[in-house]
JSON list of C-alpha atoms and ligand atoms in Angstrom, two decimals:
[
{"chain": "A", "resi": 1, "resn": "UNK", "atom": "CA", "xyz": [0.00, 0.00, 0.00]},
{"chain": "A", "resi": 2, "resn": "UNK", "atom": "CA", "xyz": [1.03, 3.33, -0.88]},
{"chain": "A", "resi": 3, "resn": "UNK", "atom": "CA", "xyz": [2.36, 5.60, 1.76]},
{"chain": "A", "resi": 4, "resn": "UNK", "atom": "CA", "xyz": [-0.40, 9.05, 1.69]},
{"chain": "A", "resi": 5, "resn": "UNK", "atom": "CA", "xyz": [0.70, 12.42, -0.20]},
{"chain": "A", "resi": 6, "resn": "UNK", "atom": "CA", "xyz": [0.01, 15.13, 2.34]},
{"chain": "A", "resi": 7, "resn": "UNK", "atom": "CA", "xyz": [-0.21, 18.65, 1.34]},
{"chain": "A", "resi": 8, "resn": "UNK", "atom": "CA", "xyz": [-0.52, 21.19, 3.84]},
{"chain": "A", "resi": 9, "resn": "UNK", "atom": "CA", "xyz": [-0.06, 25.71, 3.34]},
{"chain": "A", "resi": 10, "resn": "UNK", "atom": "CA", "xyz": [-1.87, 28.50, 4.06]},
{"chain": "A", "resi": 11, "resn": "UNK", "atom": "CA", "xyz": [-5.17, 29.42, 1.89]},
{"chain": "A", "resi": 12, "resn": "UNK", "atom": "CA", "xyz": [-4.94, 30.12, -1.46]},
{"chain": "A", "resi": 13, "resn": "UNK", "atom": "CA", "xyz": [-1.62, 28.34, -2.01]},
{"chain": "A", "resi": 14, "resn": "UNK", "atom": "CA", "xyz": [-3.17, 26.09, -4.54]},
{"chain": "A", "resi": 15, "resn": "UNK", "atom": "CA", "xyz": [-3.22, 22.57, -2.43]},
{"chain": "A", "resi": 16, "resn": "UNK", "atom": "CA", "xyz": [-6.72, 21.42, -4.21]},
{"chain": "A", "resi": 17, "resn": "UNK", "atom": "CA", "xyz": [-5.46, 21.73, -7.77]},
{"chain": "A", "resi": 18, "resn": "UNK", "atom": "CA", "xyz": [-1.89, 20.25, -6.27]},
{"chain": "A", "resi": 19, "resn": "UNK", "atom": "CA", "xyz": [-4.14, 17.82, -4.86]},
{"chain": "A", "resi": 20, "resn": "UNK", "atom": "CA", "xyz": [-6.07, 16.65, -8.01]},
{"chain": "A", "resi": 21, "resn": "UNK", "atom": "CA", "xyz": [-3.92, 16.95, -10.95]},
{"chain": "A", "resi": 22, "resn": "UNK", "atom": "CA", "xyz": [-1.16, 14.94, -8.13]},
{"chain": "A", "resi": 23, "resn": "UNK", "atom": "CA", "xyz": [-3.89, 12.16, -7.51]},
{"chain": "A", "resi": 24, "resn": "UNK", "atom": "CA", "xyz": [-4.50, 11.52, -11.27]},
{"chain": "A", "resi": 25, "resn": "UNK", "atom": "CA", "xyz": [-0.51, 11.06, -12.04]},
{"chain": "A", "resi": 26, "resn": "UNK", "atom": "CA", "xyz": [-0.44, 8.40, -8.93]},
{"chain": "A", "resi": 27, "resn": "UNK", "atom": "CA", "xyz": [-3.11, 6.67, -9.38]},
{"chain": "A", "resi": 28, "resn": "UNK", "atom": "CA", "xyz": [-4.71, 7.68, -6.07]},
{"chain": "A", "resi": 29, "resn": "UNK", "atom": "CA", "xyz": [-7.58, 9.08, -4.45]},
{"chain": "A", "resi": 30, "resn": "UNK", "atom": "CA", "xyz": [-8.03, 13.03, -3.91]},
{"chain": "A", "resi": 31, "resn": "UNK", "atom": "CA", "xyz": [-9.50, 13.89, -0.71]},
{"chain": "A", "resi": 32, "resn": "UNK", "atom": "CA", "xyz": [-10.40, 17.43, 0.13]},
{"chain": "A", "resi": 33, "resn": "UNK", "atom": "CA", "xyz": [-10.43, 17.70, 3.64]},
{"chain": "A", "resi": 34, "resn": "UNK", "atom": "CA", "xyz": [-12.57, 20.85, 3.73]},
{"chain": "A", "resi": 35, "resn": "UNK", "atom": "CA", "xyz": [-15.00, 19.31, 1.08]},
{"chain": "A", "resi": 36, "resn": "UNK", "atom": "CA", "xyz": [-15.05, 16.04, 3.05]},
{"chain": "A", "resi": 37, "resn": "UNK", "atom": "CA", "xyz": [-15.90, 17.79, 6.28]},
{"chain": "A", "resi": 38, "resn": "UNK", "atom": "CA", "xyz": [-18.75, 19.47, 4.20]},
{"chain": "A", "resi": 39, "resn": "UNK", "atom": "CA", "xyz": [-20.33, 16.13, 2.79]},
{"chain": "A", "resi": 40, "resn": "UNK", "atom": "CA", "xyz": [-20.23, 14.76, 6.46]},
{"chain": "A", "resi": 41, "resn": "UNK", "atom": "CA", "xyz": [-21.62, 17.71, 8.12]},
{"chain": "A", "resi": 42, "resn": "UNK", "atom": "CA", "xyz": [-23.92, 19.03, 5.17]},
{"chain": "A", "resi": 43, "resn": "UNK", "atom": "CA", "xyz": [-22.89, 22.14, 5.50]},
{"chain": "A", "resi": 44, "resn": "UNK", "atom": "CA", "xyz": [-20.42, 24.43, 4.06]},
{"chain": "A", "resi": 45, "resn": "UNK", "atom": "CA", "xyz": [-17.39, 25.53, 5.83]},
{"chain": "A", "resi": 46, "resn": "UNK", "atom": "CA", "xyz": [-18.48, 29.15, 5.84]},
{"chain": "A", "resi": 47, "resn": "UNK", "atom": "CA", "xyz": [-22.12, 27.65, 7.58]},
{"chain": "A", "resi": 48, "resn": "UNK", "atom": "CA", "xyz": [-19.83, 26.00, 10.19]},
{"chain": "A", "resi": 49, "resn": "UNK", "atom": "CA", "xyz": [-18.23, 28.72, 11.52]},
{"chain": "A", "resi": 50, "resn": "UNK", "atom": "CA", "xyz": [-21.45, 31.58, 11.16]},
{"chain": "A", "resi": 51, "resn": "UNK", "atom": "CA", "xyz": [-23.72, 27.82, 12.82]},
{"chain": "A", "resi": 52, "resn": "UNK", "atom": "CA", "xyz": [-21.22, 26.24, 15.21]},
{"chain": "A", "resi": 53, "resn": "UNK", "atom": "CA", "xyz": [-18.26, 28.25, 15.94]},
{"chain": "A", "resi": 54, "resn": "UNK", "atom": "CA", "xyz": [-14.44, 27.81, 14.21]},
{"chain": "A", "resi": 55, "resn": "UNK", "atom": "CA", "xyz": [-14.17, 25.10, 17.66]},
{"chain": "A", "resi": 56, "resn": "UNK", "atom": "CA", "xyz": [-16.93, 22.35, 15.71]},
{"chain": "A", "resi": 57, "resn": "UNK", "atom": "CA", "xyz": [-14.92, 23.02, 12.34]},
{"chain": "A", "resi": 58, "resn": "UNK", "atom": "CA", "xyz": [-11.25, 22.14, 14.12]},
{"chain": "A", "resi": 59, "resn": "UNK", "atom": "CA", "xyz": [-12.79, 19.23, 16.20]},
{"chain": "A", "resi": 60, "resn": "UNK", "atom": "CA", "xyz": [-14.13, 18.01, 12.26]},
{"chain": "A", "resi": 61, "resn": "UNK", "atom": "CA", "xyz": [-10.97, 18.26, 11.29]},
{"chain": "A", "resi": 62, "resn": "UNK", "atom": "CA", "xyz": [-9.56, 16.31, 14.05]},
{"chain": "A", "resi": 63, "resn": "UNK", "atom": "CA", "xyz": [-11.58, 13.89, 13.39]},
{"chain": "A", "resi": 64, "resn": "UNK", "atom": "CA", "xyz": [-10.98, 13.61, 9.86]},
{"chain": "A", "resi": 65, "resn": "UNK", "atom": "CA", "xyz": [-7.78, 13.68, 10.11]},
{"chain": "A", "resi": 66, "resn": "UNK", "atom": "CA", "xyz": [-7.57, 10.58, 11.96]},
{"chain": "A", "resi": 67, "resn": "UNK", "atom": "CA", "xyz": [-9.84, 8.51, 9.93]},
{"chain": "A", "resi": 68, "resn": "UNK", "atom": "CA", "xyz": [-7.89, 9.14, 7.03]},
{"chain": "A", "resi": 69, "resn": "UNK", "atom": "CA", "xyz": [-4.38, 8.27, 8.36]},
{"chain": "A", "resi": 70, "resn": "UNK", "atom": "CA", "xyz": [-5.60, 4.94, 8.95]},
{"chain": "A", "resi": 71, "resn": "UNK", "atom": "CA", "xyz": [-6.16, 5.07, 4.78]},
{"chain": "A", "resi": 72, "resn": "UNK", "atom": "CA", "xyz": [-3.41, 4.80, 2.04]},
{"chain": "A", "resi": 73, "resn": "UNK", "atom": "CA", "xyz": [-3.14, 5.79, -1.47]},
{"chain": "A", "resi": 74, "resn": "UNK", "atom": "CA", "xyz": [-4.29, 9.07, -1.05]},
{"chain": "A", "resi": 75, "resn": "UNK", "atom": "CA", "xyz": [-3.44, 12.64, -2.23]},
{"chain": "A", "resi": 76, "resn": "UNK", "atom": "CA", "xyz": [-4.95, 14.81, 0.80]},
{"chain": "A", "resi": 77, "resn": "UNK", "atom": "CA", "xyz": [-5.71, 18.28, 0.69]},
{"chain": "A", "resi": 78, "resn": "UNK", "atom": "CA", "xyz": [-5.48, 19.83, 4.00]},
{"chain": "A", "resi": 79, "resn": "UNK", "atom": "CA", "xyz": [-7.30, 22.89, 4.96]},
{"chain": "A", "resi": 80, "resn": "UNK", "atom": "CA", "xyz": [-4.90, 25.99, 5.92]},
{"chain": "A", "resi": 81, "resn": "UNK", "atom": "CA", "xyz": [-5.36, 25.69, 9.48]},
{"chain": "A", "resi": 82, "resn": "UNK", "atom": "CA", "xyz": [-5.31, 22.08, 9.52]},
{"chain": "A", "resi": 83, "resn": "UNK", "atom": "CA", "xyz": [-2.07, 22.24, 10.83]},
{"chain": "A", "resi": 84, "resn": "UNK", "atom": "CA", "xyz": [-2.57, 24.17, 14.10]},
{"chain": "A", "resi": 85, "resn": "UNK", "atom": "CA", "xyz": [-3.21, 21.14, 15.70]},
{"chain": "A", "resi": 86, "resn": "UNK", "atom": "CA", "xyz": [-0.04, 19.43, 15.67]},
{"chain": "A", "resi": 87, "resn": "UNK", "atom": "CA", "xyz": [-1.48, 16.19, 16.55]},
{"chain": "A", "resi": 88, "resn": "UNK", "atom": "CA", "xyz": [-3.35, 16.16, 12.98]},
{"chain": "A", "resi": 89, "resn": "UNK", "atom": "CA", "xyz": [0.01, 16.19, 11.58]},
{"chain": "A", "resi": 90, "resn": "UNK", "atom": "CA", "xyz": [1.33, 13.98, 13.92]},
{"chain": "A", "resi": 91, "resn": "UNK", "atom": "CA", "xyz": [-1.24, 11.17, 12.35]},
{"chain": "A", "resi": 92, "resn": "UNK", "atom": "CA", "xyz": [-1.35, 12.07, 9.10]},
{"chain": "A", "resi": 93, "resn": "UNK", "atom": "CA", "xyz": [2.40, 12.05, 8.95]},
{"chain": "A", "resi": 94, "resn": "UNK", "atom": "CA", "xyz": [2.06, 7.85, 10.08]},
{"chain": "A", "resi": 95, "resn": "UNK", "atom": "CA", "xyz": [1.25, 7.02, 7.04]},
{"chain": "A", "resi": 96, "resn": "UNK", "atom": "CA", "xyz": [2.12, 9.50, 4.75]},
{"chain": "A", "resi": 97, "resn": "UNK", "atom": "CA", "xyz": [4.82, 12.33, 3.61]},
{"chain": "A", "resi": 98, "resn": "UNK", "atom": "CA", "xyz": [3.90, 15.86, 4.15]},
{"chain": "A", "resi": 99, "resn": "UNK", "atom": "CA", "xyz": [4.32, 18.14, 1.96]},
{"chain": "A", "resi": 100, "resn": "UNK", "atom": "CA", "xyz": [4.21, 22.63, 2.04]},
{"chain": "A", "resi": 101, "resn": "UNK", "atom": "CA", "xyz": [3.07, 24.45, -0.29]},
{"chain": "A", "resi": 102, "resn": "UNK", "atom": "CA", "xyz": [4.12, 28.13, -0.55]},
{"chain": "A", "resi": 103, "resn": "UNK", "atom": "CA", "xyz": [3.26, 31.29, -2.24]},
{"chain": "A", "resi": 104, "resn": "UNK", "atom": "CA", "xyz": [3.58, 34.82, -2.54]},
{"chain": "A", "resi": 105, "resn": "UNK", "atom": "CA", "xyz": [1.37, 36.88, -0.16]},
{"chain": "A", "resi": 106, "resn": "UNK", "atom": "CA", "xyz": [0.17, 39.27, -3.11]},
{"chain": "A", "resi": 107, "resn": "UNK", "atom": "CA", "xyz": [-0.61, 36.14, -5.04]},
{"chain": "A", "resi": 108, "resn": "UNK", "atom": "CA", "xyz": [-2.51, 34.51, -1.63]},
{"chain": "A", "resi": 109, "resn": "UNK", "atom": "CA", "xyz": [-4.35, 37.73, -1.33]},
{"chain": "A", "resi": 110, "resn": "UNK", "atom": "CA", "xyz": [-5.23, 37.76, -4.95]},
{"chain": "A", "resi": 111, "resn": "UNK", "atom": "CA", "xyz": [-6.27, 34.32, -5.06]},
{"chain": "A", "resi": 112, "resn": "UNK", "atom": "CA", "xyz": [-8.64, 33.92, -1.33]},
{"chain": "A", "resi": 113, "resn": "UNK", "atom": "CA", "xyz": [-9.93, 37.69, -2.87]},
{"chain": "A", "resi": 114, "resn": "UNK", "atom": "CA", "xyz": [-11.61, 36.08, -5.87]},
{"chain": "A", "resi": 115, "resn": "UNK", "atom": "CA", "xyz": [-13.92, 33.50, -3.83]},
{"chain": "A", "resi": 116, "resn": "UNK", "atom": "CA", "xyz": [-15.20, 35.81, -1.37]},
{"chain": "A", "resi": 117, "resn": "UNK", "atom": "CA", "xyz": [-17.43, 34.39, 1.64]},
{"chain": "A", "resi": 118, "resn": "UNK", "atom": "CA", "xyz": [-16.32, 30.94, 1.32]},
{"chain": "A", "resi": 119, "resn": "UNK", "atom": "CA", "xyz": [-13.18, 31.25, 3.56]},
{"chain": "A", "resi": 120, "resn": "UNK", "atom": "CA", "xyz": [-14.60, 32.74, 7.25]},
{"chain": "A", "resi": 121, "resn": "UNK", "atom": "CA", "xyz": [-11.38, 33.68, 8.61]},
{"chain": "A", "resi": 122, "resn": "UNK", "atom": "CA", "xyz": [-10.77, 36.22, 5.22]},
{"chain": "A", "resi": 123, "resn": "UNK", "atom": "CA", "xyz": [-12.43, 39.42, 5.87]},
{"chain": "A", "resi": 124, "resn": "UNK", "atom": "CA", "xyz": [-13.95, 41.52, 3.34]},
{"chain": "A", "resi": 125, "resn": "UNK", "atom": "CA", "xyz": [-11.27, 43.83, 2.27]},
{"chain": "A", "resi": 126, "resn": "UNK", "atom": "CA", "xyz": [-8.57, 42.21, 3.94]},
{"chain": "A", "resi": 127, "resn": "UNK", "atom": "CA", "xyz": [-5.43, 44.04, 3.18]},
{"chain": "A", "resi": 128, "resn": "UNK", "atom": "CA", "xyz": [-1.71, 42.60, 2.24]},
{"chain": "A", "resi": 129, "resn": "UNK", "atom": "CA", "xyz": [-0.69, 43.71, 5.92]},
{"chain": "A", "resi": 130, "resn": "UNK", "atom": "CA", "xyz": [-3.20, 41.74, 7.71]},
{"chain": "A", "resi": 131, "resn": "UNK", "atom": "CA", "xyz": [-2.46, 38.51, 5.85]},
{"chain": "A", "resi": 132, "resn": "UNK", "atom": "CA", "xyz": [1.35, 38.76, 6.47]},
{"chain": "A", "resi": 133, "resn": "UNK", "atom": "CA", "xyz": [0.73, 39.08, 9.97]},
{"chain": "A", "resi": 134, "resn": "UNK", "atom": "CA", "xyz": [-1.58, 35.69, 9.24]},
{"chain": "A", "resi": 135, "resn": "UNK", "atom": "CA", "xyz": [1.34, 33.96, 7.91]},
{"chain": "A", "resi": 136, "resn": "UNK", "atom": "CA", "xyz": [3.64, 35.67, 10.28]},
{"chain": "A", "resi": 137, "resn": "UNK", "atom": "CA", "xyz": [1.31, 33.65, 13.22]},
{"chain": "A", "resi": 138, "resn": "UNK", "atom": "CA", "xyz": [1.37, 30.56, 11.54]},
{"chain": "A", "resi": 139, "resn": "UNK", "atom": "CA", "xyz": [4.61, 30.26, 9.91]},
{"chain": "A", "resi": 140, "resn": "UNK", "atom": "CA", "xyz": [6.29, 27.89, 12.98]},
{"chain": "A", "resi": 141, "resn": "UNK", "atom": "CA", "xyz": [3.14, 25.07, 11.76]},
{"chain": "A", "resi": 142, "resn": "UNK", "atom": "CA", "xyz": [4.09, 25.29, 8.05]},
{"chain": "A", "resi": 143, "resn": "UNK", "atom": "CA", "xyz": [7.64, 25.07, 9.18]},
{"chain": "A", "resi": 144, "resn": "UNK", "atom": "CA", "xyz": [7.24, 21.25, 10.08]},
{"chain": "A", "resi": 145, "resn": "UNK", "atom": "CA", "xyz": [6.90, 19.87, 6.78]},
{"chain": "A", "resi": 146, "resn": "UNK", "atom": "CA", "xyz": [10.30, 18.55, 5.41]},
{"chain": "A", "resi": 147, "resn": "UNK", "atom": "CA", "xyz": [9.71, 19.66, 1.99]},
{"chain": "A", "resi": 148, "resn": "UNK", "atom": "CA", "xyz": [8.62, 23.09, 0.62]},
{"chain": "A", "resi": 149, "resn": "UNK", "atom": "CA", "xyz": [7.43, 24.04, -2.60]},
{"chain": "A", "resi": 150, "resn": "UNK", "atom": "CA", "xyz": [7.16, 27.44, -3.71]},
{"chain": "A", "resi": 151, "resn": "UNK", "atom": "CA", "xyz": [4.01, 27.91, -6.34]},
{"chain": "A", "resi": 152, "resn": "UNK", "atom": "CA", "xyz": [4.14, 31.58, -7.45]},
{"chain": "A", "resi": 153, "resn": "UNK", "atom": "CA", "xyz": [4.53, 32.66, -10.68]},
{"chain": "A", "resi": 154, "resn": "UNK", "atom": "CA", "xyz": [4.67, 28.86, -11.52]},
{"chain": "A", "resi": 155, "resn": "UNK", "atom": "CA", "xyz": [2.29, 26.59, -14.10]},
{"chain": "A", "resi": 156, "resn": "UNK", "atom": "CA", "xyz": [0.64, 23.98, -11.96]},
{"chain": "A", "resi": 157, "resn": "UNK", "atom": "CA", "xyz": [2.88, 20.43, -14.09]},
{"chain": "A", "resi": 158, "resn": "UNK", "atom": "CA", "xyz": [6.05, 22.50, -12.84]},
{"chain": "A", "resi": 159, "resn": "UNK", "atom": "CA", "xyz": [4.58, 22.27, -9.41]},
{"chain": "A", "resi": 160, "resn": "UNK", "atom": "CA", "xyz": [3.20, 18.69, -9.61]},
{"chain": "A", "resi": 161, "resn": "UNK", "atom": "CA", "xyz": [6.65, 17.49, -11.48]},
{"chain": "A", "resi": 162, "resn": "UNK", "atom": "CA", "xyz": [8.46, 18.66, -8.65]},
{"chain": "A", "resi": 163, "resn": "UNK", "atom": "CA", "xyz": [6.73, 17.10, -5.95]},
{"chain": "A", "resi": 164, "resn": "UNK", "atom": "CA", "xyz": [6.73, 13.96, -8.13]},
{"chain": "A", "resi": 165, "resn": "UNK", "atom": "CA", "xyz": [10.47, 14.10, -8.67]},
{"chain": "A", "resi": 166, "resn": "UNK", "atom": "CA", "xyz": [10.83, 14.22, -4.83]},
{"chain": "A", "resi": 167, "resn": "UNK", "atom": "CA", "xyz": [8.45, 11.08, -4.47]},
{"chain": "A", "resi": 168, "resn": "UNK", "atom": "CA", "xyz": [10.30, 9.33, -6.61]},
{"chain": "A", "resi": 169, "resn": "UNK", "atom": "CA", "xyz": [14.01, 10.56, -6.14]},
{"chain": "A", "resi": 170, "resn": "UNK", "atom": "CA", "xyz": [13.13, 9.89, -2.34]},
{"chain": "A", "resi": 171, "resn": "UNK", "atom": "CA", "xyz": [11.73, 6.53, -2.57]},
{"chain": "A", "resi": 172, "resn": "UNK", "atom": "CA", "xyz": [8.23, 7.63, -0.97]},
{"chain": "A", "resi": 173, "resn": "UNK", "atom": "CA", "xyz": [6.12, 6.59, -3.47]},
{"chain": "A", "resi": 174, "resn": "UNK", "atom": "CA", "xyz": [6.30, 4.67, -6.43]},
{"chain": "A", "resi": 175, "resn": "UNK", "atom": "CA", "xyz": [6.07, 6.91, -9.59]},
{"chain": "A", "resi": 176, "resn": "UNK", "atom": "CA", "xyz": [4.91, 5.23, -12.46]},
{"chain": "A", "resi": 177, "resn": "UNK", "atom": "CA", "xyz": [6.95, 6.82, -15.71]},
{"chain": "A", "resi": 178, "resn": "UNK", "atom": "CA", "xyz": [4.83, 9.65, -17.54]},
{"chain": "A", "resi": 179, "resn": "UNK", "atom": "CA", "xyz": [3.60, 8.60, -21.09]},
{"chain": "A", "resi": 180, "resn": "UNK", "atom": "CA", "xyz": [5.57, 10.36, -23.98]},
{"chain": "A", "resi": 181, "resn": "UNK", "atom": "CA", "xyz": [3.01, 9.58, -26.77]},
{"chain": "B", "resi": 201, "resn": "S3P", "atom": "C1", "xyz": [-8.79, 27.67, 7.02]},
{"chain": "B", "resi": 201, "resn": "S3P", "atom": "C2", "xyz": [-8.55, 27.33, 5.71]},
{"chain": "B", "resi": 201, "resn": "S3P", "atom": "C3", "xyz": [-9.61, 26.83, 4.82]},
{"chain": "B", "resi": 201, "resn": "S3P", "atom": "C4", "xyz": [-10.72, 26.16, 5.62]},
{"chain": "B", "resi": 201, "resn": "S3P", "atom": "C5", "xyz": [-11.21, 27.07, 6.70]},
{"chain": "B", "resi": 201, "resn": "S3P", "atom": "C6", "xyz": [-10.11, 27.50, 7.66]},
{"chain": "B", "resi": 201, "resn": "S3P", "atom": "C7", "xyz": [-7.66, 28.19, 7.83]},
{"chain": "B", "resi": 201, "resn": "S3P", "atom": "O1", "xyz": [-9.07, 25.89, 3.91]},
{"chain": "B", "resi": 201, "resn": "S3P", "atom": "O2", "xyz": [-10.29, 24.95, 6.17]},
{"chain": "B", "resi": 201, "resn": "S3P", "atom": "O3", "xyz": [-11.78, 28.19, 6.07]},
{"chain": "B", "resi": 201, "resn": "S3P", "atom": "O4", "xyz": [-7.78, 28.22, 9.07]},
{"chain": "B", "resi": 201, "resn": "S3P", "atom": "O5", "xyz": [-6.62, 28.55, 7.24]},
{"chain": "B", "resi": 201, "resn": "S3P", "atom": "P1", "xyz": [-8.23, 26.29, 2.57]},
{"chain": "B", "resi": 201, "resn": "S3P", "atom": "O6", "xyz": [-6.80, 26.40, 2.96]},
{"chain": "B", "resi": 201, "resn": "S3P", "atom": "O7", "xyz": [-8.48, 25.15, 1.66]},
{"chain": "B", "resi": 201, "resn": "S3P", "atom": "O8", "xyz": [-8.79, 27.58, 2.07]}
]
């Protein structure tokens, strides 16, 4: 059984198209955490917070978390705060290699601007400031992961080759050759 791709960053630094477009080249499942958390719950993350509180969503995530380490073959997708409880790492990382993805904060800002009201802890208006001091707060979480991949100003096969090149040069995960033809 394969050992679980792991990808953890703040919002916005692309870990769901990472996610999918990694999943198809391994053969493995994509799992969203914040989308799975929606299909158990049946409610979107944004009702979750504005419902239940930003406590409910981390103890879903918890949760998830665990059930998932005791999976393999998957490509997860971790939300952006997934990772400020250390003991969700701590499982995930089990059975699987974590992996942090990085960007620019004009190009976070950009990117969380353009879906507006589906991320609760991005204010309307939020300016570049603000967010630095975000990833200022939670830079000592990212820090964790032994590999870091910087997605700015990058095409998303650059991204996805590199990770696979470290998967394979590494031994993690077997990489299956890409087709030519
Ligand atoms: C959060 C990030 C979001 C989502 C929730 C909280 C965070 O996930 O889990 O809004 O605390 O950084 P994305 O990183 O997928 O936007």
């Amino acid at each position: 059984m394969g050992k679980n791709v792991i990808l953890i960053g703040f919002m916005g630094t692309g870990k769901s198209s990472v996610g999918i477009r990694m999943a198809q080249r391994l053969h493995y499942q994509f799992v969203d955490m914040d989308r799975e958390i929606e299909r158990l719950t049946g409610m979107s993350v944004a009702d979750i917070f504005r419902r239940c509180g930003e406590t409910r969503f981390r103890s879903e995530e918890k949760l998830l978390a665990r059930k998932l380490a005791g999976r393999s073959n998957l490509v997860i997708a971790t939300g952006g705060g997934t990772v400020l409880q250390p003991e969700n790492i701590d499982v995930l990382e089990e059975n699987g290699v974590v992996i942090c993805l990085e960007a620019a904060p004009e190009d976070i800002l950009q990117r969380v601007s353009r879906k507006k009201g589906t991320r609760p802890l991005i204010k309307k208006g939020l300016e570049l400031h603000e967010l630095e001091e975000m990833l200022g707060q939670r830079a000592g979480y990212y820090q964790r992961a032994p590999y870091h991949i910087y997605t700015s100003g990058r095409g998303l096969e650059a991204v996805v080759q590199e990770i696979m090149d470290i998967l394979r040069d590494e031994n993690i995960v077997p990489v299956r050759p890409v087709a030519t033809d």
